Amino acid sequence: MNGQSQANVMTLQFSSRSENEAFARVAVAAFVSQLDPTLDELTDLKTVISEAVTNCIIHGYDNEPTGMVSITAAIEGEDITLTVSDQGQGIEDIELARQPLFTSKPDMERSGMGFTIMENFMDEFEVTTELGVGTTIRMKKRIESKKALYN
Amino acid sequence: MNLQVELEHRRNVLITRLRGELDHHTAEIVRFQLDEVIQRGQVNHVVLSLSELTFMDSSGLGVILGRYKQIKGRGGKMAVCEMNPAVRRLFELSGLFKIMHVYDNEHLALNGLEVVS
């Protein structure tokens, strides 16, 4: 409870258009920069945001630009929590979707690595999805750079 | 646009230099430009030169894998060089490292392709 009240929170909402992917990465990176992350940490966070937002656009909304993508970033101590949501079609088989190299859209040359990358680059990763309702990805990472500085 | 594609023909090799950010949005540019050259049959091999690629995600892996399959289907090779550590990590994670020829720079990549061609 105490921790929650101290969280520093930012929320973004934007149209489900691929040109907004770069914007989402830069906006989250700018917000997180107050934690003084290393370049590697910043790249990890930009990559996972890119993966999650791309999933919303391609899979959640099936490239329909009228959908809205939401990102919430919360800083609590040294932890950054990122939540990326859509109100799209949801994921039918989440276990299958999380398999490395699996893609539901092989014709679009998707690599099937999105979930694998998010799981690898973050400390915590969870998916909530419901068919016809939407999908929410919640990810957490500890930013270690300040500690490393003292050592 | 956040991505520039520079193409240079060196005999039967197409050197492709990517500058900027390769994501779902910009992957289309790479797909379009490379396919035009590959499908005209003007090149046998492709060298991807990535020293100025500042960002890449899984959509980048997808478009690279797609071009790799086309080149391979025509009996050619694809080589990658000058990856930054973040791009290299994605190649390792996805297993692309195992199927592509990786070199430190363009010169070595060109030499390597001539040896295998």
PDB file of C-alpha atoms in Angstrom:
ATOM      1  CA  MET A   1       0.000   0.000   0.000  1.00  0.00           C
ATOM      2  CA  ASN A   2       2.693   2.416   1.041  1.00  0.00           C
ATOM      3  CA  GLY A   3       4.735   1.523  -2.031  1.00  0.00           C
ATOM      4  CA  GLN A   4       1.804   2.096  -4.323  1.00  0.00           C
ATOM      5  CA  SER A   5       1.129   5.558  -3.017  1.00  0.00           C
ATOM      6  CA  GLN A   6       4.746   6.462  -3.772  1.00  0.00           C
ATOM      7  CA  ALA A   7       4.647   5.262  -7.364  1.00  0.00           C
ATOM      8  CA  ASN A   8       5.332   7.784 -10.109  1.00  0.00           C
ATOM      9  CA  VAL A   9       2.911   6.994 -12.919  1.00  0.00           C
ATOM     10  CA  MET A  10       2.584   7.991 -16.575  1.00  0.00           C
ATOM     11  CA  THR A  11      -0.164   6.963 -19.003  1.00  0.00           C
ATOM     12  CA  LEU A  12      -0.239   7.254 -22.793  1.00  0.00           C
ATOM     13  CA  GLN A  13      -2.981   6.442 -25.253  1.00  0.00           C
ATOM     14  CA  PHE A  14      -2.632   6.507 -29.029  1.00  0.00           C
ATOM     15  CA  SER A  15      -4.118   5.173 -32.263  1.00  0.00           C
ATOM     16  CA  SER A  16      -3.229   1.672 -33.358  1.00  0.00           C
ATOM     17  CA  ARG A  17      -0.937   2.832 -36.189  1.00  0.00           C
ATOM     18  CA  SER A  18       2.543   1.514 -36.878  1.00  0.00           C
ATOM     19  CA  GLU A  19       4.017   5.029 -37.118  1.00  0.00           C
ATOM     20  CA  ASN A  20       3.305   5.379 -33.368  1.00  0.00           C
ATOM     21  CA  GLU A  21       5.646   2.526 -32.435  1.00  0.00           C
ATOM     22  CA  ALA A  22       8.716   4.791 -32.471  1.00  0.00           C
ATOM     23  CA  PHE A  23       6.817   7.436 -30.504  1.00  0.00           C
ATOM     24  CA  ALA A  24       5.865   4.885 -27.819  1.00  0.00           C
ATOM     25  CA  ARG A  25       9.503   3.763 -27.444  1.00  0.00           C
ATOM     26  CA  VAL A  26      10.831   7.294 -27.134  1.00  0.00           C
ATOM     27  CA  ALA A  27       8.093   8.405 -24.713  1.00  0.00           C
ATOM     28  CA  VAL A  28       8.669   5.472 -22.346  1.00  0.00           C
ATOM     29  CA  ALA A  29      12.454   5.871 -22.579  1.00  0.00           C
ATOM     30  CA  ALA A  30      12.147   9.558 -21.686  1.00  0.00           C
ATOM     31  CA  PHE A  31       9.987   8.755 -18.658  1.00  0.00           C
ATOM     32  CA  VAL A  32      12.321   5.998 -17.443  1.00  0.00           C
ATOM     33  CA  SER A  33      15.422   8.161 -17.879  1.00  0.00           C
ATOM     34  CA  GLN A  34      14.794   9.685 -14.437  1.00  0.00           C
ATOM     35  CA  LEU A  35      15.906   6.303 -12.992  1.00  0.00           C
ATOM     36  CA  ASP A  36      19.253   6.852 -14.713  1.00  0.00           C
ATOM     37  CA  PRO A  37      19.259   3.508 -16.561  1.00  0.00           C
ATOM     38  CA  THR A  38      22.250   2.250 -18.519  1.00  0.00           C
ATOM     39  CA  LEU A  39      22.048   2.325 -22.323  1.00  0.00           C
ATOM     40  CA  ASP A  40      21.546  -1.453 -22.309  1.00  0.00           C
ATOM     41  CA  GLU A  41      18.636  -1.202 -19.890  1.00  0.00           C
ATOM     42  CA  LEU A  42      17.081   1.568 -21.959  1.00  0.00           C
ATOM     43  CA  THR A  43      17.436  -0.513 -25.129  1.00  0.00           C
ATOM     44  CA  ASP A  44      15.771  -3.475 -23.378  1.00  0.00           C
ATOM     45  CA  LEU A  45      12.820  -1.311 -22.343  1.00  0.00           C
ATOM     46  CA  LYS A  46      12.462   0.245 -25.799  1.00  0.00           C
ATOM     47  CA  THR A  47      12.540  -3.210 -27.352  1.00  0.00           C
ATOM     48  CA  VAL A  48       9.840  -4.683 -25.112  1.00  0.00           C
ATOM     49  CA  ILE A  49       7.594  -1.639 -25.628  1.00  0.00           C
ATOM     50  CA  SER A  50       8.070  -2.023 -29.370  1.00  0.00           C
ATOM     51  CA  GLU A  51       7.123  -5.720 -29.160  1.00  0.00           C
ATOM     52  CA  ALA A  52       4.063  -5.135 -27.003  1.00  0.00           C
ATOM     53  CA  VAL A  53       2.746  -2.201 -29.071  1.00  0.00           C
ATOM     54  CA  THR A  54       3.360  -4.069 -32.337  1.00  0.00           C
ATOM     55  CA  ASN A  55       1.363  -7.018 -30.953  1.00  0.00           C
ATOM     56  CA  CYS A  56      -1.563  -4.698 -30.107  1.00  0.00           C
ATOM     57  CA  ILE A  57      -1.548  -3.272 -33.644  1.00  0.00           C
ATOM     58  CA  ILE A  58      -1.034  -6.467 -35.650  1.00  0.00           C
ATOM     59  CA  HIS A  59      -2.758  -9.074 -33.490  1.00  0.00           C
ATOM     60  CA  GLY A  60      -5.068  -7.193 -31.138  1.00  0.00           C
ATOM     61  CA  TYR A  61      -6.546  -4.900 -33.780  1.00  0.00           C
ATOM     62  CA  ASP A  62      -5.578  -6.820 -36.927  1.00  0.00           C
ATOM     63  CA  ASN A  63      -4.067  -3.606 -38.363  1.00  0.00           C
ATOM     64  CA  GLU A  64      -7.297  -1.675 -37.868  1.00  0.00           C
ATOM     65  CA  PRO A  65      -6.139   1.894 -37.086  1.00  0.00           C
ATOM     66  CA  THR A  66      -9.275   2.910 -35.191  1.00  0.00           C
ATOM     67  CA  GLY A  67      -8.220   0.882 -32.131  1.00  0.00           C
ATOM     68  CA  MET A  68      -6.470   2.534 -29.215  1.00  0.00           C
ATOM     69  CA  VAL A  69      -3.299   1.301 -27.518  1.00  0.00           C
ATOM     70  CA  SER A  70      -2.646   2.216 -23.877  1.00  0.00           C
ATOM     71  CA  ILE A  71       0.657   2.253 -22.034  1.00  0.00           C
ATOM     72  CA  THR A  72       1.102   2.850 -18.342  1.00  0.00           C
ATOM     73  CA  ALA A  73       4.576   3.152 -16.886  1.00  0.00           C
ATOM     74  CA  ALA A  74       5.072   3.206 -13.117  1.00  0.00           C
ATOM     75  CA  ILE A  75       8.289   3.867 -11.261  1.00  0.00           C
ATOM     76  CA  GLU A  76       8.475   2.569  -7.719  1.00  0.00           C
ATOM     77  CA  GLY A  77      11.872   2.747  -6.122  1.00  0.00           C
ATOM     78  CA  GLU A  78      14.205   1.105  -8.620  1.00  0.00           C
ATOM     79  CA  ASP A  79      11.443  -0.850 -10.356  1.00  0.00           C
ATOM     80  CA  ILE A  80       9.747   0.080 -13.590  1.00  0.00           C
ATOM     81  CA  THR A  81       6.425  -1.564 -14.383  1.00  0.00           C
ATOM     82  CA  LEU A  82       5.096  -1.311 -17.934  1.00  0.00           C
ATOM     83  CA  THR A  83       1.503  -2.166 -18.809  1.00  0.00           C
ATOM     84  CA  VAL A  84       0.476  -2.288 -22.474  1.00  0.00           C
ATOM     85  CA  SER A  85      -3.177  -2.929 -23.355  1.00  0.00           C
ATOM     86  CA  ASP A  86      -5.559  -3.154 -26.255  1.00  0.00           C
ATOM     87  CA  GLN A  87      -9.311  -3.713 -26.465  1.00  0.00           C
ATOM     88  CA  GLY A  88      -8.852  -5.997 -29.440  1.00  0.00           C
ATOM     89  CA  GLN A  89      -9.678  -9.562 -30.262  1.00  0.00           C
ATOM     90  CA  GLY A  90      -7.706 -11.299 -27.507  1.00  0.00           C
ATOM     91  CA  ILE A  91      -5.454 -14.379 -27.762  1.00  0.00           C
ATOM     92  CA  GLU A  92      -7.091 -17.769 -28.262  1.00  0.00           C
ATOM     93  CA  ASP A  93      -4.256 -19.993 -27.014  1.00  0.00           C
ATOM     94  CA  ILE A  94      -1.851 -18.090 -24.826  1.00  0.00           C
ATOM     95  CA  GLU A  95       0.475 -21.050 -24.187  1.00  0.00           C
ATOM     96  CA  LEU A  96       0.910 -21.521 -27.931  1.00  0.00           C
ATOM     97  CA  ALA A  97       1.404 -17.795 -28.485  1.00  0.00           C
ATOM     98  CA  ARG A  98       4.232 -17.767 -25.948  1.00  0.00           C
ATOM     99  CA  GLN A  99       6.211 -20.519 -27.709  1.00  0.00           C
ATOM    100  CA  PRO A 100       9.392 -19.164 -29.318  1.00  0.00           C
ATOM    101  CA  LEU A 101       9.060 -18.842 -33.108  1.00  0.00           C
ATOM    102  CA  PHE A 102       5.300 -19.467 -33.062  1.00  0.00           C
ATOM    103  CA  THR A 103       3.341 -16.910 -35.067  1.00  0.00           C
ATOM    104  CA  SER A 104      -0.320 -16.749 -35.957  1.00  0.00           C
ATOM    105  CA  LYS A 105       0.597 -14.672 -39.002  1.00  0.00           C
ATOM    106  CA  PRO A 106       3.395 -16.491 -40.872  1.00  0.00           C
ATOM    107  CA  ASP A 107       2.256 -14.894 -44.147  1.00  0.00           C
ATOM    108  CA  MET A 108       3.228 -11.504 -42.736  1.00  0.00           C
ATOM    109  CA  GLU A 109       6.803 -12.620 -42.060  1.00  0.00           C
ATOM    110  CA  ARG A 110       6.437 -12.318 -38.329  1.00  0.00           C
ATOM    111  CA  SER A 111       9.392 -13.866 -36.510  1.00  0.00           C
ATOM    112  CA  GLY A 112       7.340 -15.261 -33.618  1.00  0.00           C
ATOM    113  CA  MET A 113       9.870 -13.859 -31.150  1.00  0.00           C
ATOM    114  CA  GLY A 114       7.855 -11.059 -29.520  1.00  0.00           C
ATOM    115  CA  PHE A 115       6.823 -12.834 -26.318  1.00  0.00           C
ATOM    116  CA  THR A 116      10.212 -14.564 -26.016  1.00  0.00           C
ATOM    117  CA  ILE A 117      11.987 -11.208 -26.198  1.00  0.00           C
ATOM    118  CA  MET A 118       9.687  -9.636 -23.600  1.00  0.00           C
ATOM    119  CA  GLU A 119      10.170 -12.579 -21.233  1.00  0.00           C
ATOM    120  CA  ASN A 120      13.938 -12.516 -21.693  1.00  0.00           C
ATOM    121  CA  PHE A 121      14.452  -8.769 -21.342  1.00  0.00           C
ATOM    122  CA  MET A 122      12.238  -8.214 -18.295  1.00  0.00           C
ATOM    123  CA  ASP A 123      12.314  -9.644 -14.753  1.00  0.00           C
ATOM    124  CA  GLU A 124       8.567 -10.268 -14.608  1.00  0.00           C
ATOM    125  CA  PHE A 125       6.128 -10.787 -17.452  1.00  0.00           C
ATOM    126  CA  GLU A 126       2.435 -11.675 -17.464  1.00  0.00           C
ATOM    127  CA  VAL A 127      -0.345 -11.715 -20.019  1.00  0.00           C
ATOM    128  CA  THR A 128      -4.049 -11.300 -19.352  1.00  0.00           C
ATOM    129  CA  THR A 129      -6.308 -11.893 -22.311  1.00  0.00           C
ATOM    130  CA  GLU A 130      -9.943 -12.507 -23.101  1.00  0.00           C
ATOM    131  CA  LEU A 131     -11.399 -13.227 -26.530  1.00  0.00           C
ATOM    132  CA  GLY A 132     -13.303 -10.245 -27.851  1.00  0.00           C
ATOM    133  CA  VAL A 133     -12.283  -8.102 -24.876  1.00  0.00           C
ATOM    134  CA  GLY A 134      -8.577  -7.481 -25.301  1.00  0.00           C
ATOM    135  CA  THR A 135      -5.087  -8.218 -24.041  1.00  0.00           C
ATOM    136  CA  THR A 136      -2.942  -6.658 -21.349  1.00  0.00           C
ATOM    137  CA  ILE A 137       0.782  -7.269 -20.936  1.00  0.00           C
ATOM    138  CA  ARG A 138       2.351  -6.374 -17.598  1.00  0.00           C
ATOM    139  CA  MET A 139       6.131  -6.370 -17.287  1.00  0.00           C
ATOM    140  CA  LYS A 140       8.526  -5.349 -14.556  1.00  0.00           C
ATOM    141  CA  LYS A 141      12.238  -4.678 -14.465  1.00  0.00           C
ATOM    142  CA  ARG A 142      14.636  -3.521 -11.790  1.00  0.00           C
ATOM    143  CA  ILE A 143      16.934  -0.745 -12.950  1.00  0.00           C
ATOM    144  CA  GLU A 144      20.286  -1.565 -11.403  1.00  0.00           C
ATOM    145  CA  SER A 145      22.436   1.235 -12.718  1.00  0.00           C
ATOM    146  CA  LYS A 146      22.508   3.368  -9.584  1.00  0.00           C
ATOM    147  CA  LYS A 147      23.536   0.423  -7.414  1.00  0.00           C
ATOM    148  CA  ALA A 148      26.311  -0.453  -9.824  1.00  0.00           C
ATOM    149  CA  LEU A 149      27.557   3.105  -9.517  1.00  0.00           C
ATOM    150  CA  TYR A 150      28.080   2.759  -5.754  1.00  0.00           C
ATOM    151  CA  ASN A 151      29.942  -0.540  -6.036  1.00  0.00           C
TER     152      ASN A 151
ATOM    153  CA  MET B   1      11.138   8.116 -41.998  1.00  0.00           C
ATOM    154  CA  ASN B   2      13.230   6.621 -39.207  1.00  0.00           C
ATOM    155  CA  LEU B   3      15.068   4.197 -41.461  1.00  0.00           C
ATOM    156  CA  GLN B   4      17.297   4.717 -44.466  1.00  0.00           C
ATOM    157  CA  VAL B   5      18.265   1.888 -46.786  1.00  0.00           C
ATOM    158  CA  GLU B   6      21.417   2.263 -48.882  1.00  0.00           C
ATOM    159  CA  LEU B   7      21.987  -0.334 -51.576  1.00  0.00           C
ATOM    160  CA  GLU B   8      25.302  -0.897 -53.305  1.00  0.00           C
ATOM    161  CA  HIS B   9      25.937  -3.502 -55.997  1.00  0.00           C
ATOM    162  CA  ARG B  10      29.333  -5.147 -55.851  1.00  0.00           C
ATOM    163  CA  ARG B  11      29.414  -7.678 -58.701  1.00  0.00           C
ATOM    164  CA  ASN B  12      26.759 -10.257 -57.808  1.00  0.00           C
ATOM    165  CA  VAL B  13      26.490  -9.110 -54.172  1.00  0.00           C
ATOM    166  CA  LEU B  14      24.041  -6.536 -52.861  1.00  0.00           C
ATOM    167  CA  ILE B  15      25.409  -4.616 -49.888  1.00  0.00           C
ATOM    168  CA  THR B  16      22.488  -3.328 -47.843  1.00  0.00           C
ATOM    169  CA  ARG B  17      23.269  -0.666 -45.254  1.00  0.00           C
ATOM    170  CA  LEU B  18      20.512   0.074 -42.781  1.00  0.00           C
ATOM    171  CA  ARG B  19      20.570   3.357 -40.873  1.00  0.00           C
ATOM    172  CA  GLY B  20      18.178   4.194 -38.060  1.00  0.00           C
ATOM    173  CA  GLU B  21      15.431   2.094 -36.515  1.00  0.00           C
ATOM    174  CA  LEU B  22      14.081  -1.163 -37.914  1.00  0.00           C
ATOM    175  CA  ASP B  23      10.654  -2.012 -36.495  1.00  0.00           C
ATOM    176  CA  HIS B  24       7.249  -3.142 -37.756  1.00  0.00           C
ATOM    177  CA  HIS B  25       6.649   0.250 -39.366  1.00  0.00           C
ATOM    178  CA  THR B  26       9.978   0.539 -41.190  1.00  0.00           C
ATOM    179  CA  ALA B  27      10.287  -3.179 -42.055  1.00  0.00           C
ATOM    180  CA  GLU B  28       8.078  -2.503 -45.092  1.00  0.00           C
ATOM    181  CA  ILE B  29      10.746  -0.257 -46.620  1.00  0.00           C
ATOM    182  CA  VAL B  30      13.387  -2.964 -46.330  1.00  0.00           C
ATOM    183  CA  ARG B  31      11.055  -5.619 -47.706  1.00  0.00           C
ATOM    184  CA  PHE B  32      10.043  -3.488 -50.679  1.00  0.00           C
ATOM    185  CA  GLN B  33      13.497  -2.264 -51.640  1.00  0.00           C
ATOM    186  CA  LEU B  34      15.284  -5.591 -51.299  1.00  0.00           C
ATOM    187  CA  ASP B  35      12.593  -7.673 -52.971  1.00  0.00           C
ATOM    188  CA  GLU B  36      12.646  -5.449 -56.012  1.00  0.00           C
ATOM    189  CA  VAL B  37      16.342  -6.138 -56.547  1.00  0.00           C
ATOM    190  CA  ILE B  38      16.263  -9.807 -55.520  1.00  0.00           C
ATOM    191  CA  GLN B  39      13.283 -10.671 -57.704  1.00  0.00           C
ATOM    192  CA  ARG B  40      14.801  -9.014 -60.741  1.00  0.00           C
ATOM    193  CA  GLY B  41      17.567 -11.572 -60.310  1.00  0.00           C
ATOM    194  CA  GLN B  42      20.323  -8.989 -60.335  1.00  0.00           C
ATOM    195  CA  VAL B  43      22.090 -10.329 -57.259  1.00  0.00           C
ATOM    196  CA  ASN B  44      23.035 -13.732 -55.905  1.00  0.00           C
ATOM    197  CA  HIS B  45      24.072 -12.758 -52.394  1.00  0.00           C
ATOM    198  CA  VAL B  46      23.207 -10.109 -49.821  1.00  0.00           C
ATOM    199  CA  VAL B  47      25.432  -8.504 -47.187  1.00  0.00           C
ATOM    200  CA  LEU B  48      23.518  -6.740 -44.433  1.00  0.00           C
ATOM    201  CA  SER B  49      25.686  -4.011 -42.981  1.00  0.00           C
ATOM    202  CA  LEU B  50      24.261  -2.826 -39.670  1.00  0.00           C
ATOM    203  CA  SER B  51      26.806  -0.488 -38.063  1.00  0.00           C
ATOM    204  CA  GLU B  52      24.336   2.407 -38.102  1.00  0.00           C
ATOM    205  CA  LEU B  53      21.255   0.411 -37.183  1.00  0.00           C
ATOM    206  CA  THR B  54      20.439   1.981 -33.813  1.00  0.00           C
ATOM    207  CA  PHE B  55      17.340  -0.068 -32.984  1.00  0.00           C
ATOM    208  CA  MET B  56      15.803  -3.358 -34.039  1.00  0.00           C
ATOM    209  CA  ASP B  57      13.014  -5.557 -32.697  1.00  0.00           C
ATOM    210  CA  SER B  58      11.392  -8.867 -33.701  1.00  0.00           C
ATOM    211  CA  SER B  59       9.778  -7.274 -36.755  1.00  0.00           C
ATOM    212  CA  GLY B  60      13.322  -6.653 -37.993  1.00  0.00           C
ATOM    213  CA  LEU B  61      14.170 -10.307 -37.409  1.00  0.00           C
ATOM    214  CA  GLY B  62      11.062 -11.238 -39.407  1.00  0.00           C
ATOM    215  CA  VAL B  63      11.936  -9.121 -42.432  1.00  0.00           C
ATOM    216  CA  ILE B  64      15.565 -10.302 -42.409  1.00  0.00           C
ATOM    217  CA  LEU B  65      14.478 -13.949 -42.149  1.00  0.00           C
ATOM    218  CA  GLY B  66      12.070 -13.399 -45.054  1.00  0.00           C
ATOM    219  CA  ARG B  67      14.835 -12.021 -47.301  1.00  0.00           C
ATOM    220  CA  TYR B  68      17.167 -14.813 -46.188  1.00  0.00           C
ATOM    221  CA  LYS B  69      14.636 -17.409 -47.355  1.00  0.00           C
ATOM    222  CA  GLN B  70      14.289 -15.729 -50.749  1.00  0.00           C
ATOM    223  CA  ILE B  71      18.035 -15.524 -51.296  1.00  0.00           C
ATOM    224  CA  LYS B  72      18.560 -19.067 -50.107  1.00  0.00           C
ATOM    225  CA  GLY B  73      15.732 -20.289 -52.337  1.00  0.00           C
ATOM    226  CA  ARG B  74      17.648 -18.861 -55.290  1.00  0.00           C
ATOM    227  CA  GLY B  75      20.835 -20.595 -54.210  1.00  0.00           C
ATOM    228  CA  GLY B  76      22.447 -17.496 -52.702  1.00  0.00           C
ATOM    229  CA  LYS B  77      23.883 -16.606 -49.314  1.00  0.00           C
ATOM    230  CA  MET B  78      23.168 -13.888 -46.821  1.00  0.00           C
ATOM    231  CA  ALA B  79      25.838 -12.435 -44.581  1.00  0.00           C
ATOM    232  CA  VAL B  80      25.467  -9.970 -41.716  1.00  0.00           C
ATOM    233  CA  CYS B  81      28.151  -7.645 -40.414  1.00  0.00           C
ATOM    234  CA  GLU B  82      28.816  -4.860 -37.931  1.00  0.00           C
ATOM    235  CA  MET B  83      25.991  -5.635 -35.557  1.00  0.00           C
ATOM    236  CA  ASN B  84      25.807  -3.628 -32.350  1.00  0.00           C
ATOM    237  CA  PRO B  85      25.495  -5.674 -29.123  1.00  0.00           C
ATOM    238  CA  ALA B  86      21.703  -5.217 -28.863  1.00  0.00           C
ATOM    239  CA  VAL B  87      21.097  -6.387 -32.436  1.00  0.00           C
ATOM    240  CA  ARG B  88      23.538  -9.262 -31.934  1.00  0.00           C
ATOM    241  CA  ARG B  89      21.583 -10.371 -28.857  1.00  0.00           C
ATOM    242  CA  LEU B  90      18.351 -10.578 -30.874  1.00  0.00           C
ATOM    243  CA  PHE B  91      20.108 -12.631 -33.542  1.00  0.00           C
ATOM    244  CA  GLU B  92      21.374 -14.996 -30.833  1.00  0.00           C
ATOM    245  CA  LEU B  93      17.994 -15.267 -29.109  1.00  0.00           C
ATOM    246  CA  SER B  94      16.182 -16.093 -32.343  1.00  0.00           C
ATOM    247  CA  GLY B  95      18.723 -18.569 -33.662  1.00  0.00           C
ATOM    248  CA  LEU B  96      19.418 -16.494 -36.806  1.00  0.00           C
ATOM    249  CA  PHE B  97      23.076 -16.691 -35.818  1.00  0.00           C
ATOM    250  CA  LYS B  98      23.056 -20.382 -36.611  1.00  0.00           C
ATOM    251  CA  ILE B  99      21.816 -20.008 -40.176  1.00  0.00           C
ATOM    252  CA  MET B 100      23.498 -16.791 -41.321  1.00  0.00           C
ATOM    253  CA  HIS B 101      27.116 -15.962 -41.946  1.00  0.00           C
ATOM    254  CA  VAL B 102      28.276 -13.317 -39.473  1.00  0.00           C
ATOM    255  CA  TYR B 103      31.348 -11.130 -40.074  1.00  0.00           C
ATOM    256  CA  ASP B 104      33.011  -8.205 -38.333  1.00  0.00           C
ATOM    257  CA  ASN B 105      32.926  -5.871 -41.326  1.00  0.00           C
ATOM    258  CA  GLU B 106      31.842  -5.519 -44.977  1.00  0.00           C
ATOM    259  CA  HIS B 107      35.256  -6.401 -46.340  1.00  0.00           C
ATOM    260  CA  LEU B 108      35.364  -9.723 -44.496  1.00  0.00           C
ATOM    261  CA  ALA B 109      31.751 -10.428 -45.435  1.00  0.00           C
ATOM    262  CA  LEU B 110      32.469  -9.873 -49.140  1.00  0.00           C
ATOM    263  CA  ASN B 111      35.564 -12.076 -48.951  1.00  0.00           C
ATOM    264  CA  GLY B 112      33.591 -14.733 -47.107  1.00  0.00           C
ATOM    265  CA  LEU B 113      30.830 -14.765 -49.716  1.00  0.00           C
ATOM    266  CA  GLU B 114      33.264 -15.087 -52.575  1.00  0.00           C
ATOM    267  CA  VAL B 115      34.799 -18.101 -50.885  1.00  0.00           C
ATOM    268  CA  VAL B 116      31.464 -19.836 -50.459  1.00  0.00           C
ATOM    269  CA  SER B 117      29.917 -18.813 -53.767  1.00  0.00           C
TER     270      SER B 117
END
